[in-house]
PDB file of C-alpha atoms in Angstrom:
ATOM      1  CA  UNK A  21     -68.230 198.397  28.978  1.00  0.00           C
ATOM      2  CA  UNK A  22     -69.196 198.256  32.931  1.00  0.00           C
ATOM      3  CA  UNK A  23     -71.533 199.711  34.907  1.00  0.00           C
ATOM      4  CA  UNK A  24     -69.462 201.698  36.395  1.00  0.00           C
ATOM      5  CA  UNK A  25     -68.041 202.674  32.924  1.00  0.00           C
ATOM      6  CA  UNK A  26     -71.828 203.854  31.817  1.00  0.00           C
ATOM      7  CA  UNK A  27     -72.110 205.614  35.563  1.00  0.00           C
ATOM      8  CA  UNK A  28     -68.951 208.042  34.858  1.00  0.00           C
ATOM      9  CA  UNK A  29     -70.220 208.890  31.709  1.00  0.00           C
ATOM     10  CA  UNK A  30     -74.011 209.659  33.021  1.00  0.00           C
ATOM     11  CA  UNK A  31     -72.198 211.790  36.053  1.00  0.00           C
ATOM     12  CA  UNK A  32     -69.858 213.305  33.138  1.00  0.00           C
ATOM     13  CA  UNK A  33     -72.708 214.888  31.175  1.00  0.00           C
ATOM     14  CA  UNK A  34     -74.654 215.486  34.229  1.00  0.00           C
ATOM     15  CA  UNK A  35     -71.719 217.663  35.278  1.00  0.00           C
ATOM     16  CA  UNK A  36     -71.393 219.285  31.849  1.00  0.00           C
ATOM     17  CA  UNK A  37     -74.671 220.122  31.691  1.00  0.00           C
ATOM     18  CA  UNK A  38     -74.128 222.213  35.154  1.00  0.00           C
ATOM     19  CA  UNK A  39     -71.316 223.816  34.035  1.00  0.00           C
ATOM     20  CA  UNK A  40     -72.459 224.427  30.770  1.00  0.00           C
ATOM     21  CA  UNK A  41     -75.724 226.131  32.172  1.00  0.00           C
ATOM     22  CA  UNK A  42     -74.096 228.936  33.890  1.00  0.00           C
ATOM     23  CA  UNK A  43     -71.926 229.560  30.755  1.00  0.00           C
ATOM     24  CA  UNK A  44     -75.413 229.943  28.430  1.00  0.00           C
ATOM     25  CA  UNK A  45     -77.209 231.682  31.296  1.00  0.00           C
ATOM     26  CA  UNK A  46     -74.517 234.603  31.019  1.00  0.00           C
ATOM     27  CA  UNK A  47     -74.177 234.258  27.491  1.00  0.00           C
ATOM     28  CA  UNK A  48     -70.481 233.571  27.491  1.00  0.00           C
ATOM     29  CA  UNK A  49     -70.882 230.191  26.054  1.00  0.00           C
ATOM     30  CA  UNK A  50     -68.183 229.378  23.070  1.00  0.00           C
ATOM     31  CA  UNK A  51     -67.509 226.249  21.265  1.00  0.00           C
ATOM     32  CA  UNK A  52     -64.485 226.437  22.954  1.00  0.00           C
ATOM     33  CA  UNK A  53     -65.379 226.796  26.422  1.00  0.00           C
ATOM     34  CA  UNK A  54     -67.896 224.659  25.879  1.00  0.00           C
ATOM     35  CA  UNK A  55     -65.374 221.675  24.338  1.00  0.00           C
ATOM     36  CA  UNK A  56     -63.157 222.454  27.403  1.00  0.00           C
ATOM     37  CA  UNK A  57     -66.349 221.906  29.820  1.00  0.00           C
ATOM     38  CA  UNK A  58     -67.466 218.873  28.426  1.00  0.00           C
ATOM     39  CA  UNK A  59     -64.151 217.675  27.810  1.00  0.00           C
ATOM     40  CA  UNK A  60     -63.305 218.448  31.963  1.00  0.00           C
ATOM     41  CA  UNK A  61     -66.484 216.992  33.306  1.00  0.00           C
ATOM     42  CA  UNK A  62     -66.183 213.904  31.342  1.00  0.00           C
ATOM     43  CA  UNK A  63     -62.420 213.394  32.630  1.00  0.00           C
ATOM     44  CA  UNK A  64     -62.915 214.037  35.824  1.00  0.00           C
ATOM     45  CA  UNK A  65     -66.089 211.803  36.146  1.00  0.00           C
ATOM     46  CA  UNK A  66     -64.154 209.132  34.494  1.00  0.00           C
ATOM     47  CA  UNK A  67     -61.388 209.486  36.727  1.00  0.00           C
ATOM     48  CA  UNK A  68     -62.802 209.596  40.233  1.00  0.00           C
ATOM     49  CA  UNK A  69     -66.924 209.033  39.946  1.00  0.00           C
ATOM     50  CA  UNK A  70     -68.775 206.901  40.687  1.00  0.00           C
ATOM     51  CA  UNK A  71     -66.998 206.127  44.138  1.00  0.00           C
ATOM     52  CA  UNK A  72     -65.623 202.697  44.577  1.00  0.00           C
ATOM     53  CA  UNK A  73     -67.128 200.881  47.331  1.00  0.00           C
ATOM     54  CA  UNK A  74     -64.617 197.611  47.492  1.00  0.00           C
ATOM     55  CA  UNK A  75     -60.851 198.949  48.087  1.00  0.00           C
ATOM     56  CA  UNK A  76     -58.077 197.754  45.825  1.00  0.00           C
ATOM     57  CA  UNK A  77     -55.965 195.249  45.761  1.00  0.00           C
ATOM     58  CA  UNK A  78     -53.120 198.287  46.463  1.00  0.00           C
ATOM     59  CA  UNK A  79     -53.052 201.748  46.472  1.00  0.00           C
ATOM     60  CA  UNK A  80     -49.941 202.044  44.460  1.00  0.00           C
ATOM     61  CA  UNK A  81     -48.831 200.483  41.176  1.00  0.00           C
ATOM     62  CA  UNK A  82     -45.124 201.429  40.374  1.00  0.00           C
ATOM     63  CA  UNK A  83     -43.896 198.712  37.729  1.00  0.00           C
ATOM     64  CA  UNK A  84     -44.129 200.204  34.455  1.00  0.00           C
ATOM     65  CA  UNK A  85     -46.337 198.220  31.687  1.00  0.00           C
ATOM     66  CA  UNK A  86     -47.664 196.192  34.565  1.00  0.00           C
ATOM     67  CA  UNK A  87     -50.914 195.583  32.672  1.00  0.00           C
ATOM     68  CA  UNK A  88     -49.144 193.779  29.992  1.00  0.00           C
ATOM     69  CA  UNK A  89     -49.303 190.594  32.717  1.00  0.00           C
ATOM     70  CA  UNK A  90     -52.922 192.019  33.636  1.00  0.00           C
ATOM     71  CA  UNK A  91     -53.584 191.506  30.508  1.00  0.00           C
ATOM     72  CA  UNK A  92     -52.557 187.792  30.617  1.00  0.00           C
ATOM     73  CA  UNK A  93     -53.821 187.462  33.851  1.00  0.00           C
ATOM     74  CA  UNK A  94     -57.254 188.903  33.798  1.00  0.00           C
ATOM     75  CA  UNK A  95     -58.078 188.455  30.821  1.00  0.00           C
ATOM     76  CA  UNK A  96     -59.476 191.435  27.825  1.00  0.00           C
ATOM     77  CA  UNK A  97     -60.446 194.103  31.002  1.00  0.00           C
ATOM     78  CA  UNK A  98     -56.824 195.444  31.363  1.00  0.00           C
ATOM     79  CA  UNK A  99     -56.152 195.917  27.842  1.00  0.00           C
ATOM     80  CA  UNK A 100     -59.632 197.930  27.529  1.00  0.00           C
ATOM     81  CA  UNK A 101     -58.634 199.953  30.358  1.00  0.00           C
ATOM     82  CA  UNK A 102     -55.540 200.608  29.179  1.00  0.00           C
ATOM     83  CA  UNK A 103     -56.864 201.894  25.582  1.00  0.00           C
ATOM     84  CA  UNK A 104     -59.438 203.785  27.313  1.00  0.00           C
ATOM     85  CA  UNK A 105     -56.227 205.725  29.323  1.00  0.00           C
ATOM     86  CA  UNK A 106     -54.809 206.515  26.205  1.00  0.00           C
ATOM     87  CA  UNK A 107     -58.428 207.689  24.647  1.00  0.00           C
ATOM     88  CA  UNK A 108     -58.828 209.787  27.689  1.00  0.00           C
ATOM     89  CA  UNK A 109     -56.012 212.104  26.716  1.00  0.00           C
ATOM     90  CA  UNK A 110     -56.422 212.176  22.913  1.00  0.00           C
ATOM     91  CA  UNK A 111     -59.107 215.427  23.014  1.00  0.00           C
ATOM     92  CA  UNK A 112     -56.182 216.970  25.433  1.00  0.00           C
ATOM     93  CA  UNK A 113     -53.308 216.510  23.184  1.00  0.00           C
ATOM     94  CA  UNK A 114     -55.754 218.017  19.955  1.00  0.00           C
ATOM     95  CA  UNK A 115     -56.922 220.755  22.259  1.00  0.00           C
ATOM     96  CA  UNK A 116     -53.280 221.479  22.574  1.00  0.00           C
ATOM     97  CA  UNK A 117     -52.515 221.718  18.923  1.00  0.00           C
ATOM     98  CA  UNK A 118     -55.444 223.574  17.859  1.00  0.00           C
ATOM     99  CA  UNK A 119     -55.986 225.961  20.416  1.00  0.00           C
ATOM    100  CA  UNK A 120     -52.922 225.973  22.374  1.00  0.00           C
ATOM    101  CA  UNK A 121     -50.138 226.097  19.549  1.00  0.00           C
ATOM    102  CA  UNK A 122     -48.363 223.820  21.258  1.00  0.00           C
ATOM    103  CA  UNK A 123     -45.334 221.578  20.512  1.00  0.00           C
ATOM    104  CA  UNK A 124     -45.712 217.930  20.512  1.00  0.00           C
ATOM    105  CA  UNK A 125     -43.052 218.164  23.507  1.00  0.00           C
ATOM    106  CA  UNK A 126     -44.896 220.272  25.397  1.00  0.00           C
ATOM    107  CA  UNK A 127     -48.273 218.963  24.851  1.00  0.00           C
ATOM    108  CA  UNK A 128     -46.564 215.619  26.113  1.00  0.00           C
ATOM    109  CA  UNK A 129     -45.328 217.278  29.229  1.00  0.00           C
ATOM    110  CA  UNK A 130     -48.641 219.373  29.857  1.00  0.00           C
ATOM    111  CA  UNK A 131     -50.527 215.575  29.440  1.00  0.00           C
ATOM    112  CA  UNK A 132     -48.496 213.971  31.687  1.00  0.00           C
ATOM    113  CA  UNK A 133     -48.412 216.744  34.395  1.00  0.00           C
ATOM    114  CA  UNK A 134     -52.567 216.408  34.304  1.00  0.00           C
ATOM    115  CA  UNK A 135     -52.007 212.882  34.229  1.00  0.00           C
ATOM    116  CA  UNK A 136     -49.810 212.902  37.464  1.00  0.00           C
ATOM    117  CA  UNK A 137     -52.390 215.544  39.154  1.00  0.00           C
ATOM    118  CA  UNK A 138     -54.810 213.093  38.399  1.00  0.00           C
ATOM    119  CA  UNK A 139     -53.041 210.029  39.668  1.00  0.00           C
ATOM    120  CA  UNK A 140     -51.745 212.016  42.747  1.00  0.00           C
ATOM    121  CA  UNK A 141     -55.112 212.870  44.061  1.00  0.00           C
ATOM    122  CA  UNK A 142     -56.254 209.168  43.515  1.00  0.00           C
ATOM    123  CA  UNK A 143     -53.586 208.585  46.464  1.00  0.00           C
ATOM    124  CA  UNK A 144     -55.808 211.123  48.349  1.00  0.00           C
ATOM    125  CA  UNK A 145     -59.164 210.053  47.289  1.00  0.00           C
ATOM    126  CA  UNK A 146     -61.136 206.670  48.594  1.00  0.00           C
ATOM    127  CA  UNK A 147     -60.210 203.676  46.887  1.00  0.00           C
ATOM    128  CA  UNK A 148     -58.700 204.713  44.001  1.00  0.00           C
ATOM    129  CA  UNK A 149     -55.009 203.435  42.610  1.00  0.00           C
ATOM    130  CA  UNK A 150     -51.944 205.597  41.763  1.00  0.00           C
ATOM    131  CA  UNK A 151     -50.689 203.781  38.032  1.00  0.00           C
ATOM    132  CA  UNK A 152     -47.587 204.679  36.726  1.00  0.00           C
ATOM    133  CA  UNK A 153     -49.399 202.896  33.506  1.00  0.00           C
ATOM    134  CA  UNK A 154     -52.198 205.802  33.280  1.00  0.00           C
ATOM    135  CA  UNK A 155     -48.970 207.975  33.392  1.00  0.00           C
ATOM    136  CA  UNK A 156     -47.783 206.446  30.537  1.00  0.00           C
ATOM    137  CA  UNK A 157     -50.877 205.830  28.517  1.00  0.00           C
ATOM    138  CA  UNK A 158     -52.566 209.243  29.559  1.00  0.00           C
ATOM    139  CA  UNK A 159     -49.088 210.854  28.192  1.00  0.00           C
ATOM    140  CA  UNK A 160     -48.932 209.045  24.851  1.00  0.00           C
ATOM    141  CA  UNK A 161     -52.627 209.756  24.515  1.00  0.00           C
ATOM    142  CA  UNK A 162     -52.120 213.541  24.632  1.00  0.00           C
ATOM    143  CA  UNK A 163     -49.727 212.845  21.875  1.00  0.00           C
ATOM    144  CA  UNK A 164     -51.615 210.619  20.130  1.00  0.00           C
ATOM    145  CA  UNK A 165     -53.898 213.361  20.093  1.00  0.00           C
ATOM    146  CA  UNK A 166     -51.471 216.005  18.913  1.00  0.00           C
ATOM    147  CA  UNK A 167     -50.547 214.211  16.106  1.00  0.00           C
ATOM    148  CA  UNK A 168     -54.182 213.022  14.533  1.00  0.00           C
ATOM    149  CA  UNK A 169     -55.080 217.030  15.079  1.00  0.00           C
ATOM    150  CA  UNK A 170     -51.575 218.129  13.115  1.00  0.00           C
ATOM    151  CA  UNK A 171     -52.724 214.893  10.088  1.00  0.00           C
ATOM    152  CA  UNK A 172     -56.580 216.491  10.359  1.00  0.00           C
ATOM    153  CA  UNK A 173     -54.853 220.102   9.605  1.00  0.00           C
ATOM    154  CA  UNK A 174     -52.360 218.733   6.730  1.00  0.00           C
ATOM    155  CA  UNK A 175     -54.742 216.603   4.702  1.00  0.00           C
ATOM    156  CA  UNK A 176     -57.314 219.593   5.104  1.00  0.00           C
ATOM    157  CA  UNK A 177     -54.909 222.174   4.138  1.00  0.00           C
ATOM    158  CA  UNK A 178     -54.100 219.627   1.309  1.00  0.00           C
ATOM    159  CA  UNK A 179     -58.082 219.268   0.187  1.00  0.00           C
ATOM    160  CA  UNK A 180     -57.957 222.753   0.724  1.00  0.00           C
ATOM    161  CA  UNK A 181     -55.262 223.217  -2.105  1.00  0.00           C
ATOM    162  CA  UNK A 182     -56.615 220.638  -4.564  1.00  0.00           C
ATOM    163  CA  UNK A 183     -59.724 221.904  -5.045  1.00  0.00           C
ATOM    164  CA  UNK A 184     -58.589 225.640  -6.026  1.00  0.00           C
ATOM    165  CA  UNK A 185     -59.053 226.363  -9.424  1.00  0.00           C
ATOM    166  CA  UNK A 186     -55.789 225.910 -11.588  1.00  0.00           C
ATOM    167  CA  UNK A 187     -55.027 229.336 -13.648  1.00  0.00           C
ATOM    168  CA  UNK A 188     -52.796 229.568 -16.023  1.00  0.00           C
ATOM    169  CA  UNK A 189     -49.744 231.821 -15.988  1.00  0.00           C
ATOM    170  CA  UNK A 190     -50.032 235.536 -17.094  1.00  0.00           C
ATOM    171  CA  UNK A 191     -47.835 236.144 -20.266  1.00  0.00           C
ATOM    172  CA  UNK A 192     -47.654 232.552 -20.951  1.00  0.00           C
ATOM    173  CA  UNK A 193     -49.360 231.030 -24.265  1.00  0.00           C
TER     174      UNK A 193
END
């Protein structure tokens, strides 16, 4: 992990902690306002904070799975960031299930229309880089995400099941 890795994350709970504050202040703090906080701050400080001071090599990246030849260019870094893409979007896409009721479809679409927002105001914002990759990651990880929340619910509905008591039948001896 960089330094500017550790930075977002500092800035992320920094900012959760201000939003949060307001939220406990007016007591109208929920776990799930509070997930959705946290999980906002911490995506948007790992998306555009801390400011890059050198510029890019290029603004925009176009050529889908470009970081495959990263990857054997630059060594380890491209594949981290890459995983850490699809990470990213992995709260979104179980946010989605749980809370949302969702599809998988539309959980997929909803991830990558974030995902684009994001990568559209990177065009906007200093030094940042529009990736069609984050696209792609940031979309699979929102279903990633989708999918582990919808295994969570099944194997706890399953444990759930299990460990009722069996009764026998009425009328039955």
């Amino acid at each position: 992990m960089t330094n500017a890795h550790l930075a977002s994350i500092q800035w992320g709970l920094f900012l959760s902690v201000v939003f949060l504050l307001p939220q406990l202040f007016f007591r109208q703090l929920t776990f799930r306002g509070a997930t959705i906080t946290v999980y906002a701050s911490m995506l948007f400080a790992a998306t555009f904070l801390p400011m890059q001071t050198v510029p890019p090599r290029q603004a925009v990246q176009l050529v889908p799975f470009q970081w495959i030849a990263d990857t054997f260019r630059d060594g380890r870094i491209a594949f981290d960031l890459m995983t850490l893409n699809v990470l990213l979007f992995v709260p979104l896409g179980a946010m989605l299930m749980f809370w949302g009721r969702r599809t998988i479809g539309q959980a997929a679409l909803i991830g990558y229309g974030v995902s684009l927002l994001i990568e559209g105001s990177q065009l906007l914002w200093a030094n940042r880089i529009f990736d069609v990759d984050d696209l792609i990651a940031n979309t699979a990880g929102t279903a990633l995400g989708w999918l582990s929340a919808l295994a969570a619910v099944k194997v706890w509905a399953r444990v759930k099941t299990a460990a009722l008591p069996q009764r026998p039948f009425a009328g039955v001896r």
